PDB file of C-alpha atoms in Angstrom:
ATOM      1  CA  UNK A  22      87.106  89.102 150.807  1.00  0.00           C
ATOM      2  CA  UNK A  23      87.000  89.264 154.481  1.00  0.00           C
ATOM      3  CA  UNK A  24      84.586  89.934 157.045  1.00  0.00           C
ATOM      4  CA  UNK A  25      85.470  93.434 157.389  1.00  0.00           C
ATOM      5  CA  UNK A  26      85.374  93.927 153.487  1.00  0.00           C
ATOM      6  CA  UNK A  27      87.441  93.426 150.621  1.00  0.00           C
ATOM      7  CA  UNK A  28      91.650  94.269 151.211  1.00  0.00           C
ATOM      8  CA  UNK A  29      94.302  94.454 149.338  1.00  0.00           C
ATOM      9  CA  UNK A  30      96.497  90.880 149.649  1.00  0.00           C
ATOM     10  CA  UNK A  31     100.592  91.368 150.528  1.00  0.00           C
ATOM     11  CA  UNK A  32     103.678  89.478 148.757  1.00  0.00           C
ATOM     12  CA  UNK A  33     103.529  86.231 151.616  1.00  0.00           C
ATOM     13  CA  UNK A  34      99.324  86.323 152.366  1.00  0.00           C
ATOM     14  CA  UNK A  35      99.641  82.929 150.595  1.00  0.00           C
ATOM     15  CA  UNK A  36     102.217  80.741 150.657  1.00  0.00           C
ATOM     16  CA  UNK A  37     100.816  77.894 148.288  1.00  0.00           C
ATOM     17  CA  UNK A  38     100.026  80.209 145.579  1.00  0.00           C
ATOM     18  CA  UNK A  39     102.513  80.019 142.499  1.00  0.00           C
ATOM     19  CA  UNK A  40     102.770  83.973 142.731  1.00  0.00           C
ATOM     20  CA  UNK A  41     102.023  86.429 140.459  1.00  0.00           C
ATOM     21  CA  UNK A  42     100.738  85.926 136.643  1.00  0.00           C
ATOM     22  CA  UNK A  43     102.720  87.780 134.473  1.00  0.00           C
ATOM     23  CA  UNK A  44     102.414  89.139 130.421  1.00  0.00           C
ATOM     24  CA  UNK A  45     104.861  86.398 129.009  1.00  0.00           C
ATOM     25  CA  UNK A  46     102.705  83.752 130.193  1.00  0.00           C
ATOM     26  CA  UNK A  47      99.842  84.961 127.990  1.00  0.00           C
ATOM     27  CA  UNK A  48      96.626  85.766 128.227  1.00  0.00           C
ATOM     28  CA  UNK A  49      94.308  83.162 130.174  1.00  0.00           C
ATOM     29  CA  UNK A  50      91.198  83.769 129.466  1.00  0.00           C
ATOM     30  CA  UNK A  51      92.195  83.167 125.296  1.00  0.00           C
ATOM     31  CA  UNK A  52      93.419  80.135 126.014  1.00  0.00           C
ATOM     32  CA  UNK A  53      90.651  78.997 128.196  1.00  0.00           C
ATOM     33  CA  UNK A  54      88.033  80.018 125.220  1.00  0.00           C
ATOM     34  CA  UNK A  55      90.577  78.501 122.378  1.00  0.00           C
ATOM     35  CA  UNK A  56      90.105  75.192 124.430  1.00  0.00           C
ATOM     36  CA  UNK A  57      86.446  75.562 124.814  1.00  0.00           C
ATOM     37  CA  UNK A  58      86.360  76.432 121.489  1.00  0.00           C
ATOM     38  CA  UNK A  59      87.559  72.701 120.205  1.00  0.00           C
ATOM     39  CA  UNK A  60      86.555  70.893 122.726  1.00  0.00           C
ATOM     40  CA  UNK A  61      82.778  71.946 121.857  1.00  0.00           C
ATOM     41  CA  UNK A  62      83.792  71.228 117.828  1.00  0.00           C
ATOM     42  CA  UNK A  63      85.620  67.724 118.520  1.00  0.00           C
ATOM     43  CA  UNK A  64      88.329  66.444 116.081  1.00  0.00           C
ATOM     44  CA  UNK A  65      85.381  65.954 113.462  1.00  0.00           C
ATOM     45  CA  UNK A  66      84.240  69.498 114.127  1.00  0.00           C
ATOM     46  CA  UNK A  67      87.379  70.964 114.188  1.00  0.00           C
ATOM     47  CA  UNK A  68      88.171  69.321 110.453  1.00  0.00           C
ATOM     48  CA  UNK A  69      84.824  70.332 108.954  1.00  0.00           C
ATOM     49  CA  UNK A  70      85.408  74.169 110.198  1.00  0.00           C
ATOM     50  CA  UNK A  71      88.566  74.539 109.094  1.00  0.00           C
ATOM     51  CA  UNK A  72      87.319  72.850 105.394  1.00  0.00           C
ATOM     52  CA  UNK A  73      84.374  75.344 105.838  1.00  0.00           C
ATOM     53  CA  UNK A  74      86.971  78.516 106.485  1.00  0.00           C
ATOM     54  CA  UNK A  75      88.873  77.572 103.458  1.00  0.00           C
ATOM     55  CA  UNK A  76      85.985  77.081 101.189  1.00  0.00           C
ATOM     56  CA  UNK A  77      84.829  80.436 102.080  1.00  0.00           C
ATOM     57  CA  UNK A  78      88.423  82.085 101.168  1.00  0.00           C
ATOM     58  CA  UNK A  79      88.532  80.469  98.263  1.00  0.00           C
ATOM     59  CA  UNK A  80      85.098  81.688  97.146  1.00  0.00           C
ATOM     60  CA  UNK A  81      85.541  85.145  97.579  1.00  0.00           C
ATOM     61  CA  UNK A  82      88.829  85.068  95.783  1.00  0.00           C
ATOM     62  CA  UNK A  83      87.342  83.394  92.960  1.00  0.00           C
ATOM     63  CA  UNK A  84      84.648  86.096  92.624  1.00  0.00           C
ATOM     64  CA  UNK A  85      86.745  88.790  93.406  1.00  0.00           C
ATOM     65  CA  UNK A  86      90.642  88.408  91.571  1.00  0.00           C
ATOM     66  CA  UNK A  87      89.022  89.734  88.470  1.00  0.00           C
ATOM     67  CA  UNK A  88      87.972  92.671  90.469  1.00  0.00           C
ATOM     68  CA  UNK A  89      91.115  93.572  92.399  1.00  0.00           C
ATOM     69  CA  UNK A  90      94.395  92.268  91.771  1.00  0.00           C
ATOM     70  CA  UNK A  91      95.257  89.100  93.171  1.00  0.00           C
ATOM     71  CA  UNK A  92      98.899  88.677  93.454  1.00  0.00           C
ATOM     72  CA  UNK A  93      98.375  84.812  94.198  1.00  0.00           C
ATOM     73  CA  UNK A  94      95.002  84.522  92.448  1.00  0.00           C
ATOM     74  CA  UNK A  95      96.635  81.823  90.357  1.00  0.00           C
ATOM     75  CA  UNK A  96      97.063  79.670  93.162  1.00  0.00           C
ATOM     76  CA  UNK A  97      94.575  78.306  95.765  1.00  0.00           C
ATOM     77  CA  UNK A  98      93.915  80.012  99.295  1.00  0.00           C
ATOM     78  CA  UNK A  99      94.341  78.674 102.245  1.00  0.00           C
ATOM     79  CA  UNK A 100      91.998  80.562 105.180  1.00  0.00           C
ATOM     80  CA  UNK A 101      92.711  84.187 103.694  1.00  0.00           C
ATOM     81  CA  UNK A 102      92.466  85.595 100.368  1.00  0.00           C
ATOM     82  CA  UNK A 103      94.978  88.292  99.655  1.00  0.00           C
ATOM     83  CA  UNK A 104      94.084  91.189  97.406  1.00  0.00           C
ATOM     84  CA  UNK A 105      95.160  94.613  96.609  1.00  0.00           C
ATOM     85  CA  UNK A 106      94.431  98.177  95.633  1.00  0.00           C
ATOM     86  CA  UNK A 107      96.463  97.942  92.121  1.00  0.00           C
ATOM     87  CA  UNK A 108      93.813  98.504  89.952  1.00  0.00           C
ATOM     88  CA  UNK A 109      91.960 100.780  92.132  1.00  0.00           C
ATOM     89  CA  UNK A 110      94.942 103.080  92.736  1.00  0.00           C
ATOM     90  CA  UNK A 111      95.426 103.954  89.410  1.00  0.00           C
ATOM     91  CA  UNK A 112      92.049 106.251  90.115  1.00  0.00           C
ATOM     92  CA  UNK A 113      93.167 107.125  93.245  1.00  0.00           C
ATOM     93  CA  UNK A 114      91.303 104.751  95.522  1.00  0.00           C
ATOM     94  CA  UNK A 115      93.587 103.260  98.115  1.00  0.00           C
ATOM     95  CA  UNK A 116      92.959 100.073 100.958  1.00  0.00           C
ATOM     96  CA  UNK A 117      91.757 102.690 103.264  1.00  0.00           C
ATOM     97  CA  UNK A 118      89.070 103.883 100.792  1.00  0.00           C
ATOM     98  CA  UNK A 119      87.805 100.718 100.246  1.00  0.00           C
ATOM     99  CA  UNK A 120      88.030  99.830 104.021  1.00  0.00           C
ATOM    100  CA  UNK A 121      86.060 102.906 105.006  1.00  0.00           C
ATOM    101  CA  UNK A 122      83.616 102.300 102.626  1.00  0.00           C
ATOM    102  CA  UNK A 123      83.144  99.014 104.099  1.00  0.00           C
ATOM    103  CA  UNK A 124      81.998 100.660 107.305  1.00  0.00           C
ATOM    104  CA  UNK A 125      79.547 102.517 105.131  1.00  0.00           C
ATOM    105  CA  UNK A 126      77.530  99.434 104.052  1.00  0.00           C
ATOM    106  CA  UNK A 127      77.812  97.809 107.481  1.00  0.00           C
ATOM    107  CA  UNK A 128      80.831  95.810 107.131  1.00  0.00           C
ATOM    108  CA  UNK A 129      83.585  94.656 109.532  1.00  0.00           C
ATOM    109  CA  UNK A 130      86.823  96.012 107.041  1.00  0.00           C
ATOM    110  CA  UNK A 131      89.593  93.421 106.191  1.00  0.00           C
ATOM    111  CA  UNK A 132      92.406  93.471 107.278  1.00  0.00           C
ATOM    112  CA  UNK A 133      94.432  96.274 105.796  1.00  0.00           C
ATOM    113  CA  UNK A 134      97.967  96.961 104.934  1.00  0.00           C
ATOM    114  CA  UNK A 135      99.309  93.274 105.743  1.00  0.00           C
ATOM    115  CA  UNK A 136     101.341  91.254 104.807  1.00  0.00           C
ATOM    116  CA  UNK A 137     103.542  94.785 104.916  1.00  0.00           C
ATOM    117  CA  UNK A 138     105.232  93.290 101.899  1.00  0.00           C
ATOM    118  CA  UNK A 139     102.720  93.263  99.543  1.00  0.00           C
ATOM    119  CA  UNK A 140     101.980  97.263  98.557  1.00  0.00           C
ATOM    120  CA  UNK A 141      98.122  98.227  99.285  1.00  0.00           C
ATOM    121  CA  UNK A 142      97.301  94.414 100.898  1.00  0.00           C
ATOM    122  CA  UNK A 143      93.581  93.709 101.529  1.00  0.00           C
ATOM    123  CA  UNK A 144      93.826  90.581 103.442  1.00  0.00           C
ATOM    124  CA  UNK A 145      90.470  88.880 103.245  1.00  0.00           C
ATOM    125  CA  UNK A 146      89.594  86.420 106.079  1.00  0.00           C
ATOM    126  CA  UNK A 147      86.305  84.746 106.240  1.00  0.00           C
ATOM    127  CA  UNK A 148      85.430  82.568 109.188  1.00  0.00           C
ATOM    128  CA  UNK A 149      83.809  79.433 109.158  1.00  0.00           C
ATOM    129  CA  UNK A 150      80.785  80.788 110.815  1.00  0.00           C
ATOM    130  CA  UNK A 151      79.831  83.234 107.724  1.00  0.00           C
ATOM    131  CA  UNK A 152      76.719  81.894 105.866  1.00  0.00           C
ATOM    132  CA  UNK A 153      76.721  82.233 102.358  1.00  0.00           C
ATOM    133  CA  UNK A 154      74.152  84.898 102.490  1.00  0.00           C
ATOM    134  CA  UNK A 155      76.771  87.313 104.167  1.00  0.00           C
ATOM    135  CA  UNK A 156      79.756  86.220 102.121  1.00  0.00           C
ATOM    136  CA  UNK A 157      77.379  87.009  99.168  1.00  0.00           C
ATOM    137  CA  UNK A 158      76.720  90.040 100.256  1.00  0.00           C
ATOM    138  CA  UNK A 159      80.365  90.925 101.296  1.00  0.00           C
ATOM    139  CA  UNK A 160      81.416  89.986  97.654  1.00  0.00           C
ATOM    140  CA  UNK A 161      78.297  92.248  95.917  1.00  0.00           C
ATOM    141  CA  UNK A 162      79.789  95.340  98.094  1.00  0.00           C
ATOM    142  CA  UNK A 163      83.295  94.060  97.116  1.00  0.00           C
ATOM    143  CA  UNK A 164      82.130  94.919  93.379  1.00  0.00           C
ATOM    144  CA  UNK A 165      80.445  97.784  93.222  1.00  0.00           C
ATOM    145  CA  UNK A 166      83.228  99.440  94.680  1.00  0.00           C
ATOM    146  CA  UNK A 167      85.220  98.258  92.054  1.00  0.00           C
ATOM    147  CA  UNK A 168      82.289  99.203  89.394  1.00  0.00           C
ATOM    148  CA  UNK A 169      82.404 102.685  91.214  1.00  0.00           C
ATOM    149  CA  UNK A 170      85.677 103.154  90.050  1.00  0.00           C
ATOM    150  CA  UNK A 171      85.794 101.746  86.829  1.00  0.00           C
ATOM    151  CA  UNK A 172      83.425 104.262  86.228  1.00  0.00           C
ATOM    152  CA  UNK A 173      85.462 107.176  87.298  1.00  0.00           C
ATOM    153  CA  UNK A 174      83.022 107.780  90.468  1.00  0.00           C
ATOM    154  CA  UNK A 175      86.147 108.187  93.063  1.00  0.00           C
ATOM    155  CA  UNK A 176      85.028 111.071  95.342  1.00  0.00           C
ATOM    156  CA  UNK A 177      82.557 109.451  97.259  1.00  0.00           C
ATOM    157  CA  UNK A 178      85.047 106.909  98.510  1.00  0.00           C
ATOM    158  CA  UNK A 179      87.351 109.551 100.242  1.00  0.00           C
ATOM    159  CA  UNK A 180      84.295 110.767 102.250  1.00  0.00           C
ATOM    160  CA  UNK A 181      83.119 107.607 103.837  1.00  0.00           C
ATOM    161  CA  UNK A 182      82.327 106.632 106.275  1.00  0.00           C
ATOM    162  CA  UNK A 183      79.361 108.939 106.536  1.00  0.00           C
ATOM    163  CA  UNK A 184      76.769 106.973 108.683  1.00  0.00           C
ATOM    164  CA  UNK A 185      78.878 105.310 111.120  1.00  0.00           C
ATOM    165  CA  UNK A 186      78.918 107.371 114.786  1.00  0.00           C
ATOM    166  CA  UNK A 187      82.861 107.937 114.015  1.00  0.00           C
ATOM    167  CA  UNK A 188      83.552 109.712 110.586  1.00  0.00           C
ATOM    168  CA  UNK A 189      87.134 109.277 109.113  1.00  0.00           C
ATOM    169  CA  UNK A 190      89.667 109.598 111.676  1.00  0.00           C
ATOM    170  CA  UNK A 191      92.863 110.484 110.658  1.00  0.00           C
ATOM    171  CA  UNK A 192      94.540 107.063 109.849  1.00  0.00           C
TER     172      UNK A 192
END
């Protein structure tokens, strides 16, 4: 800004500057809020949200790996519980089904198709910050969609989402 106005600044305007940020450096303003982020939880913080993330992974897996199959249900989660859509594709339900329906009932959808190396992967991530309540809720959904099925009522699922101000766009 000058006193004429705003202008456009040239290559040598100023000389102390270490020049121009560029994409392989990264993105700034992430790592400014990453920092914030832990310096506002402290080490103490920091432990008790991770613990917290965790918990909530390994809650949802535990309701859910009857459910869906769990290819690592056996074992304990870490931050993400991985599922699939190997029970529900025998009726012809895939990820994207259940992720659209998701959208139906008001949901952020996991996310889908990842790891790539596991075949119809729903990968599950809580955060720390999800109360109970939500997670609750998230798992109830979770089930009736896989009650749905069971039940042989499929359709529905390869209509939704029908309330959401974007209908199914073509994946």
């Amino acid at each position: 800004k000058t006193d004429e106005g705003y202008k456009l600044e040239k290559k040598n305007d100023r000389p102390t500057s270490f020049g121009r940020l560029k994409g392989f450096q990264g993105q700034f303003g992430m790592f400014v809020r990453a920092l914030t982020y832990m310096m506002s939880h402290g080490k103490d913080g920091l432990s008790q949200v991770s613990s917290d993330a965790v918990l909530n992974a390994n809650y949802i897996l535990a309701h859910l790996k009857h459910d869906y199959h769990a290819p690592f249900g056996d074992k304990t989660c870490m931050h993400e519980a991985l599922l699939t859509d190997k029970i529900q594709k025998d009726a012809g339900v895939t990820t994207i089904d259940i992720a659209k329906t998701l959208v139906e009932y008001g949901m952020h959808p996991m996310t889908i198709y990842f790891p790539l190396v596991v075949n119809g992967a729903m990968l599950i991530e809580p955060t720390e910050t999800e109360s109970k309540e939500t997670i609750d809720r998230f798992i109830a959904v979770m089930k009736m969609i896989a009650k749905d099925i069971r039940d042989g009522d499929t359709e529905k699922f390869h209509t939704y989402p029908l309330s959401s101000p974007r209908r199914r766009l073509d994946e």
